PDB file of C-alpha atoms in Angstrom:
ATOM      1  CA  ASP A   1      77.373  97.613  13.022  1.00 67.00           C
ATOM      2  CA  ALA A   2      76.105  99.641  15.983  1.00 79.00           C
ATOM      3  CA  ARG A   3      77.653  98.784  19.301  1.00 92.00           C
ATOM      4  CA  VAL A   4      78.283 100.145  22.766  1.00 97.00           C
ATOM      5  CA  THR A   5      81.902 101.232  23.139  1.00 97.00           C
ATOM      6  CA  GLN A   6      83.683 101.194  26.487  1.00 98.00           C
ATOM      7  CA  THR A   7      87.115 102.560  27.309  1.00 97.00           C
ATOM      8  CA  PRO A   8      89.522 101.565  28.638  1.00 98.00           C
ATOM      9  CA  ARG A   9      89.183  97.795  28.249  1.00 97.00           C
ATOM     10  CA  HIS A  10      91.614  97.183  31.083  1.00 97.00           C
ATOM     11  CA  LYS A  11      92.732  99.376  33.960  1.00 97.00           C
ATOM     12  CA  VAL A  12      95.226  98.590  36.688  1.00 98.00           C
ATOM     13  CA  THR A  13      95.602 101.181  39.406  1.00 97.00           C
ATOM     14  CA  GLU A  14      96.710 101.563  42.962  1.00 97.00           C
ATOM     15  CA  MET A  15      94.441 101.950  45.913  1.00 97.00           C
ATOM     16  CA  GLY A  16      93.429 105.569  46.456  1.00 97.00           C
ATOM     17  CA  GLN A  17      93.704 106.607  42.819  1.00 97.00           C
ATOM     18  CA  GLU A  18      90.831 108.004  40.783  1.00 97.00           C
ATOM     19  CA  VAL A  19      89.430 105.797  38.042  1.00 98.00           C
ATOM     20  CA  THR A  20      87.264 107.006  35.170  1.00 98.00           C
ATOM     21  CA  MET A  21      85.467 104.631  32.844  1.00 98.00           C
ATOM     22  CA  ARG A  22      83.761 105.848  29.675  1.00 98.00           C
ATOM     23  CA  CYS A  23      80.902 104.568  27.603  1.00 98.00           C
ATOM     24  CA  GLN A  24      79.570 105.584  24.209  1.00 98.00           C
ATOM     25  CA  PRO A  25      76.005 104.265  23.873  1.00 97.00           C
ATOM     26  CA  ILE A  26      74.483 103.208  20.581  1.00 95.00           C
ATOM     27  CA  LEU A  27      73.359 106.254  18.615  1.00 94.00           C
ATOM     28  CA  GLY A  28      69.675 106.882  19.194  1.00 91.00           C
ATOM     29  CA  HIS A  29      69.430 104.960  22.439  1.00 92.00           C
ATOM     30  CA  ASN A  30      68.031 106.991  25.309  1.00 90.00           C
ATOM     31  CA  THR A  31      68.750 104.730  28.284  1.00 91.00           C
ATOM     32  CA  VAL A  32      72.209 103.949  29.640  1.00 94.00           C
ATOM     33  CA  PHE A  33      73.020 101.466  32.394  1.00 95.00           C
ATOM     34  CA  TRP A  34      76.153 100.754  34.415  1.00 97.00           C
ATOM     35  CA  TYR A  35      76.653  97.248  35.800  1.00 96.00           C
ATOM     36  CA  ARG A  36      79.371  95.580  37.813  1.00 95.00           C
ATOM     37  CA  GLN A  37      80.160  91.909  37.492  1.00 93.00           C
ATOM     38  CA  THR A  38      81.858  90.075  40.300  1.00 82.00           C
ATOM     39  CA  MET A  39      82.402  86.375  40.798  1.00 74.00           C
ATOM     40  CA  MET A  40      79.934  86.177  43.640  1.00 68.00           C
ATOM     41  CA  GLN A  41      77.231  88.669  42.690  1.00 67.00           C
ATOM     42  CA  GLY A  42      76.792  88.224  38.982  1.00 79.00           C
ATOM     43  CA  LEU A  43      75.619  91.426  37.278  1.00 90.00           C
ATOM     44  CA  GLU A  44      74.728  94.223  39.682  1.00 90.00           C
ATOM     45  CA  LEU A  45      73.044  97.385  38.474  1.00 91.00           C
ATOM     46  CA  LEU A  46      74.923 100.433  39.722  1.00 94.00           C
ATOM     47  CA  ALA A  47      73.070 103.278  38.023  1.00 94.00           C
ATOM     48  CA  TYR A  48      71.042 104.175  35.002  1.00 90.00           C
ATOM     49  CA  PHE A  49      69.969 107.176  32.974  1.00 92.00           C
ATOM     50  CA  ARG A  50      67.107 107.977  30.675  1.00 89.00           C
ATOM     51  CA  ASN A  51      67.461 110.940  28.331  1.00 90.00           C
ATOM     52  CA  ARG A  52      70.665 111.791  30.241  1.00 92.00           C
ATOM     53  CA  ALA A  53      68.829 112.198  33.539  1.00 91.00           C
ATOM     54  CA  PRO A  54      69.825 109.868  36.377  1.00 90.00           C
ATOM     55  CA  LEU A  55      66.874 107.680  37.349  1.00 87.00           C
ATOM     56  CA  ASP A  56      68.348 105.298  39.846  1.00 86.00           C
ATOM     57  CA  ASP A  57      71.760 105.057  41.440  1.00 86.00           C
ATOM     58  CA  SER A  58      70.751 103.101  44.490  1.00 86.00           C
ATOM     59  CA  GLY A  59      73.148 100.279  43.629  1.00 87.00           C
ATOM     60  CA  MET A  60      76.148 102.552  43.743  1.00 91.00           C
ATOM     61  CA  PRO A  61      78.337 103.285  46.809  1.00 88.00           C
ATOM     62  CA  LYS A  62      77.621 107.021  47.043  1.00 87.00           C
ATOM     63  CA  ASP A  63      80.719 108.030  48.919  1.00 92.00           C
ATOM     64  CA  ARG A  64      83.172 107.023  46.218  1.00 96.00           C
ATOM     65  CA  PHE A  65      81.250 106.349  42.997  1.00 96.00           C
ATOM     66  CA  SER A  66      79.688 108.877  40.669  1.00 96.00           C
ATOM     67  CA  ALA A  67      77.991 108.499  37.294  1.00 96.00           C
ATOM     68  CA  GLU A  68      77.252 111.222  34.775  1.00 95.00           C
ATOM     69  CA  MET A  69      76.146 111.771  31.203  1.00 95.00           C
ATOM     70  CA  PRO A  70      77.778 114.979  29.992  1.00 93.00           C
ATOM     71  CA  ASP A  71      76.047 114.523  26.641  1.00 93.00           C
ATOM     72  CA  ALA A  72      74.011 111.929  24.754  1.00 92.00           C
ATOM     73  CA  THR A  73      77.126 110.234  23.353  1.00 94.00           C
ATOM     74  CA  LEU A  74      79.100 109.856  26.578  1.00 97.00           C
ATOM     75  CA  ALA A  75      78.477 108.293  29.963  1.00 97.00           C
ATOM     76  CA  THR A  76      81.135 108.191  32.672  1.00 97.00           C
ATOM     77  CA  LEU A  77      81.588 106.196  35.848  1.00 97.00           C
ATOM     78  CA  LYS A  78      84.148 107.503  38.334  1.00 97.00           C
ATOM     79  CA  ILE A  79      85.582 105.927  41.439  1.00 97.00           C
ATOM     80  CA  GLN A  80      87.454 108.194  43.842  1.00 97.00           C
ATOM     81  CA  PRO A  81      89.245 106.932  45.840  1.00 96.00           C
ATOM     82  CA  SER A  82      89.460 103.406  44.470  1.00 97.00           C
ATOM     83  CA  GLU A  83      89.782 100.393  46.762  1.00 96.00           C
ATOM     84  CA  PRO A  84      90.823  96.784  46.126  1.00 96.00           C
ATOM     85  CA  ARG A  85      87.221  95.630  46.624  1.00 94.00           C
ATOM     86  CA  ASP A  86      86.262  97.676  43.542  1.00 95.00           C
ATOM     87  CA  SER A  87      88.149  95.210  41.351  1.00 95.00           C
ATOM     88  CA  ALA A  88      85.609  93.813  38.918  1.00 95.00           C
ATOM     89  CA  VAL A  89      84.417  94.073  35.331  1.00 96.00           C
ATOM     90  CA  TYR A  90      82.238  97.111  34.720  1.00 97.00           C
ATOM     91  CA  PHE A  91      79.727  96.980  31.888  1.00 97.00           C
ATOM     92  CA  CYS A  92      77.822  99.718  30.202  1.00 97.00           C
ATOM     93  CA  ALA A  93      74.603  98.942  28.358  1.00 96.00           C
ATOM     94  CA  SER A  94      72.235 101.053  26.319  1.00 94.00           C
ATOM     95  CA  GLY A  95      68.704 100.682  25.045  1.00 90.00           C
ATOM     96  CA  PHE A  96      65.672 102.589  23.913  1.00 83.00           C
ATOM     97  CA  GLY A  97      62.860 102.724  26.401  1.00 72.00           C
ATOM     98  CA  THR A  98      60.072 104.740  27.859  1.00 66.00           C
ATOM     99  CA  GLY A  99      58.703 104.317  31.331  1.00 55.00           C
ATOM    100  CA  PHE A 100      56.795 101.120  30.821  1.00 55.00           C
ATOM    101  CA  ALA A 101      58.276  99.805  27.609  1.00 56.00           C
ATOM    102  CA  LYS A 102      59.999  96.470  27.627  1.00 68.00           C
ATOM    103  CA  ASN A 103      63.314  97.040  26.021  1.00 76.00           C
ATOM    104  CA  ILE A 104      66.443  95.072  25.263  1.00 86.00           C
ATOM    105  CA  GLN A 105      69.735  96.285  26.603  1.00 91.00           C
ATOM    106  CA  TYR A 106      72.874  96.089  24.483  1.00 93.00           C
ATOM    107  CA  PHE A 107      76.132  95.695  26.335  1.00 96.00           C
ATOM    108  CA  GLY A 108      79.626  96.929  25.741  1.00 97.00           C
ATOM    109  CA  ALA A 109      82.656  94.668  26.120  1.00 97.00           C
ATOM    110  CA  GLY A 110      83.364  95.940  29.619  1.00 97.00           C
ATOM    111  CA  THR A 111      86.243  97.541  31.529  1.00 98.00           C
ATOM    112  CA  ARG A 112      88.238  95.128  33.663  1.00 96.00           C
ATOM    113  CA  LEU A 113      89.426  97.072  36.704  1.00 97.00           C
ATOM    114  CA  SER A 114      92.138  95.863  39.052  1.00 97.00           C
ATOM    115  CA  VAL A 115      92.882  97.940  42.130  1.00 97.00           C
ATOM    116  CA  LEU A 116      96.108  96.906  43.848  1.00 96.00           C
TER     117      LEU A 116
ATOM    118  CA  ASP B   1      67.713  89.340  48.624  1.00 65.00           C
ATOM    119  CA  GLN B   2      68.076  87.697  45.238  1.00 77.00           C
ATOM    120  CA  GLN B   3      64.982  88.299  43.164  1.00 89.00           C
ATOM    121  CA  VAL B   4      66.278  86.218  40.261  1.00 92.00           C
ATOM    122  CA  LYS B   5      68.007  82.937  40.963  1.00 93.00           C
ATOM    123  CA  GLN B   6      69.924  80.568  38.754  1.00 94.00           C
ATOM    124  CA  ASN B   7      70.580  77.708  41.088  1.00 91.00           C
ATOM    125  CA  SER B   8      72.892  75.723  38.825  1.00 94.00           C
ATOM    126  CA  PRO B   9      76.322  77.374  38.593  1.00 93.00           C
ATOM    127  CA  SER B  10      77.302  75.075  35.741  1.00 96.00           C
ATOM    128  CA  LEU B  11      75.963  72.523  33.290  1.00 97.00           C
ATOM    129  CA  SER B  12      77.778  70.090  31.026  1.00 98.00           C
ATOM    130  CA  VAL B  13      76.050  68.607  27.973  1.00 98.00           C
ATOM    131  CA  GLN B  14      77.094  66.436  25.069  1.00 98.00           C
ATOM    132  CA  GLU B  15      77.000  67.967  21.594  1.00 98.00           C
ATOM    133  CA  GLY B  16      73.697  67.277  19.866  1.00 97.00           C
ATOM    134  CA  ARG B  17      71.766  66.806  23.100  1.00 98.00           C
ATOM    135  CA  ILE B  18      69.387  69.220  24.784  1.00 98.00           C
ATOM    136  CA  SER B  19      70.622  71.866  27.218  1.00 98.00           C
ATOM    137  CA  ILE B  20      68.121  73.091  29.800  1.00 98.00           C
ATOM    138  CA  LEU B  21      68.956  76.150  31.859  1.00 98.00           C
ATOM    139  CA  ASN B  22      66.659  77.144  34.689  1.00 98.00           C
ATOM    140  CA  CYS B  23      65.766  80.385  36.401  1.00 97.00           C
ATOM    141  CA  ASP B  24      63.443  81.245  39.285  1.00 97.00           C
ATOM    142  CA  TYR B  25      62.160  84.653  40.305  1.00 95.00           C
ATOM    143  CA  THR B  26      60.381  85.919  43.376  1.00 93.00           C
ATOM    144  CA  ASN B  27      58.882  89.248  42.359  1.00 88.00           C
ATOM    145  CA  SER B  28      55.377  88.782  40.971  1.00 88.00           C
ATOM    146  CA  MET B  29      55.614  92.232  39.364  1.00 86.00           C
ATOM    147  CA  PHE B  30      58.120  90.934  36.824  1.00 88.00           C
ATOM    148  CA  ASP B  31      56.411  90.548  33.462  1.00 87.00           C
ATOM    149  CA  TYR B  32      59.204  90.422  30.912  1.00 90.00           C
ATOM    150  CA  PHE B  33      62.056  87.971  30.908  1.00 93.00           C
ATOM    151  CA  LEU B  34      65.254  87.763  28.905  1.00 94.00           C
ATOM    152  CA  TRP B  35      68.186  85.458  28.410  1.00 97.00           C
ATOM    153  CA  TYR B  36      71.652  86.755  27.659  1.00 97.00           C
ATOM    154  CA  LYS B  37      74.723  84.809  26.585  1.00 97.00           C
ATOM    155  CA  LYS B  38      78.226  85.866  27.536  1.00 95.00           C
ATOM    156  CA  TYR B  39      81.554  84.711  26.138  1.00 95.00           C
ATOM    157  CA  PRO B  40      84.828  85.397  28.016  1.00 91.00           C
ATOM    158  CA  ALA B  41      86.155  88.937  27.616  1.00 90.00           C
ATOM    159  CA  GLU B  42      82.945  90.069  25.924  1.00 93.00           C
ATOM    160  CA  GLY B  43      79.780  91.748  27.106  1.00 95.00           C
ATOM    161  CA  PRO B  44      76.506  89.853  27.446  1.00 96.00           C
ATOM    162  CA  THR B  45      74.521  89.580  24.224  1.00 96.00           C
ATOM    163  CA  PHE B  46      70.765  89.308  24.014  1.00 94.00           C
ATOM    164  CA  LEU B  47      69.509  85.849  23.106  1.00 96.00           C
ATOM    165  CA  ILE B  48      65.755  85.565  23.513  1.00 96.00           C
ATOM    166  CA  SER B  49      62.930  87.060  25.564  1.00 93.00           C
ATOM    167  CA  ILE B  50      59.379  86.304  26.612  1.00 93.00           C
ATOM    168  CA  SER B  51      56.505  88.389  27.852  1.00 90.00           C
ATOM    169  CA  SER B  52      54.311  87.188  30.692  1.00 90.00           C
ATOM    170  CA  ILE B  53      51.316  86.942  28.353  1.00 91.00           C
ATOM    171  CA  LYS B  54      53.013  83.984  26.683  1.00 93.00           C
ATOM    172  CA  ASP B  55      54.252  80.674  28.014  1.00 95.00           C
ATOM    173  CA  LYS B  56      56.645  79.851  25.198  1.00 97.00           C
ATOM    174  CA  ASN B  57      58.813  81.680  22.693  1.00 96.00           C
ATOM    175  CA  GLU B  58      60.942  79.997  20.103  1.00 97.00           C
ATOM    176  CA  ASP B  59      63.825  81.217  17.959  1.00 96.00           C
ATOM    177  CA  GLY B  60      65.652  78.584  15.997  1.00 97.00           C
ATOM    178  CA  ARG B  61      67.406  76.213  18.371  1.00 98.00           C
ATOM    179  CA  PHE B  62      66.438  78.307  21.394  1.00 98.00           C
ATOM    180  CA  THR B  63      63.125  78.096  23.228  1.00 98.00           C
ATOM    181  CA  VAL B  64      62.174  79.859  26.432  1.00 98.00           C
ATOM    182  CA  PHE B  65      59.356  78.529  28.596  1.00 98.00           C
ATOM    183  CA  LEU B  66      57.603  80.550  31.276  1.00 97.00           C
ATOM    184  CA  ASN B  67      55.577  79.104  34.150  1.00 97.00           C
ATOM    185  CA  LYS B  68      54.081  82.104  35.900  1.00 95.00           C
ATOM    186  CA  SER B  69      52.389  80.184  38.672  1.00 95.00           C
ATOM    187  CA  ALA B  70      55.711  78.617  39.630  1.00 96.00           C
ATOM    188  CA  LYS B  71      57.662  81.826  38.899  1.00 96.00           C
ATOM    189  CA  HIS B  72      60.003  79.741  36.822  1.00 97.00           C
ATOM    190  CA  LEU B  73      61.478  80.017  33.367  1.00 96.00           C
ATOM    191  CA  SER B  74      63.780  77.806  31.409  1.00 98.00           C
ATOM    192  CA  LEU B  75      65.882  78.024  28.268  1.00 98.00           C
ATOM    193  CA  HIS B  76      66.114  74.974  26.027  1.00 98.00           C
ATOM    194  CA  ILE B  77      68.841  74.652  23.426  1.00 98.00           C
ATOM    195  CA  VAL B  78      68.320  71.878  20.907  1.00 98.00           C
ATOM    196  CA  PRO B  79      70.592  70.595  19.543  1.00 98.00           C
ATOM    197  CA  SER B  80      73.453  71.912  21.639  1.00 98.00           C
ATOM    198  CA  GLN B  81      76.623  72.887  19.820  1.00 98.00           C
ATOM    199  CA  PRO B  82      80.164  73.508  21.122  1.00 97.00           C
ATOM    200  CA  GLY B  83      79.778  77.187  20.183  1.00 97.00           C
ATOM    201  CA  ASP B  84      76.954  77.428  22.710  1.00 98.00           C
ATOM    202  CA  SER B  85      79.501  77.059  25.517  1.00 98.00           C
ATOM    203  CA  ALA B  86      79.192  80.323  27.438  1.00 97.00           C
ATOM    204  CA  VAL B  87      77.698  81.855  30.555  1.00 96.00           C
ATOM    205  CA  TYR B  88      73.930  82.293  30.348  1.00 97.00           C
ATOM    206  CA  PHE B  89      72.193  84.988  32.366  1.00 96.00           C
ATOM    207  CA  CYS B  90      68.512  85.129  33.081  1.00 96.00           C
ATOM    208  CA  ALA B  91      67.078  88.641  33.571  1.00 94.00           C
ATOM    209  CA  SER B  92      63.692  89.967  34.619  1.00 92.00           C
ATOM    210  CA  GLN B  93      61.949  93.291  34.146  1.00 87.00           C
ATOM    211  CA  GLY B  94      58.715  94.657  35.422  1.00 73.00           C
ATOM    212  CA  GLU B  95      59.179  97.606  37.640  1.00 63.00           C
ATOM    213  CA  TYR B  96      58.833 101.052  36.194  1.00 59.00           C
ATOM    214  CA  GLY B  97      61.978 102.304  34.589  1.00 57.00           C
ATOM    215  CA  ASN B  98      63.283  99.547  32.327  1.00 71.00           C
ATOM    216  CA  LYS B  99      65.574  98.069  34.956  1.00 81.00           C
ATOM    217  CA  LEU B 100      66.707  94.493  34.528  1.00 88.00           C
ATOM    218  CA  VAL B 101      67.441  92.222  37.464  1.00 90.00           C
ATOM    219  CA  PHE B 102      69.957  89.528  36.574  1.00 92.00           C
ATOM    220  CA  GLY B 103      70.617  86.088  37.954  1.00 92.00           C
ATOM    221  CA  ALA B 104      74.159  85.022  38.836  1.00 91.00           C
ATOM    222  CA  GLY B 105      74.569  83.054  35.605  1.00 94.00           C
ATOM    223  CA  THR B 106      75.029  79.425  34.579  1.00 96.00           C
ATOM    224  CA  ILE B 107      78.171  78.214  32.811  1.00 96.00           C
ATOM    225  CA  LEU B 108      77.227  75.886  29.968  1.00 98.00           C
ATOM    226  CA  ARG B 109      79.831  73.556  28.532  1.00 98.00           C
ATOM    227  CA  VAL B 110      78.947  71.612  25.411  1.00 98.00           C
ATOM    228  CA  LYS B 111      81.334  68.742  24.834  1.00 97.00           C
ATOM    229  CA  SER B 112      82.085  67.490  21.338  1.00 93.00           C
TER     230      SER B 112
END
């Protein structure tokens, strides 16, 4: 049963601390997406990768957020320093797509982040 | 600037009746549309999709209708079941790069 795995599931931290969220995409998928869900905004795209290369991170606050794919089985989203307004559920999704292909994204269970 | 809008935050329906969830989009470049369902403490799961070359796609109890001229799509669930109670997200794709743009979601409650 292939699935996207996210760790940790829950994270509580204090303002100013570094937070790292991890995602293992489904084996064979070449696109990885990071989303943030808040009560008001629904699902916002933060960044995404194709074949490990970042294609778009325009939704991400550049000064404190960074996203990387060290290898094909791991994507990371870091926040440094964290702020209370970063509290949200962060989802990772993966899919298989080329430039113009219409593909389905498969989501992980999310990381619920609380910054105190 | 919300390109995908789900104007009804919530919907309550009696078991066995039809549920209709609506979605409007503004970007005429969108040509592929998806619905996702989300239960609490889980990630969204893909439900059904439709390409702009079609106006209807059906999968069991779920049917998606697309009206391109009105830039409107809807999801029909017939008959509704209590297990359908979840948040439903509409998503659109069309720009280069496989990005999806999501609506804010509609909470569906099916009462038994």
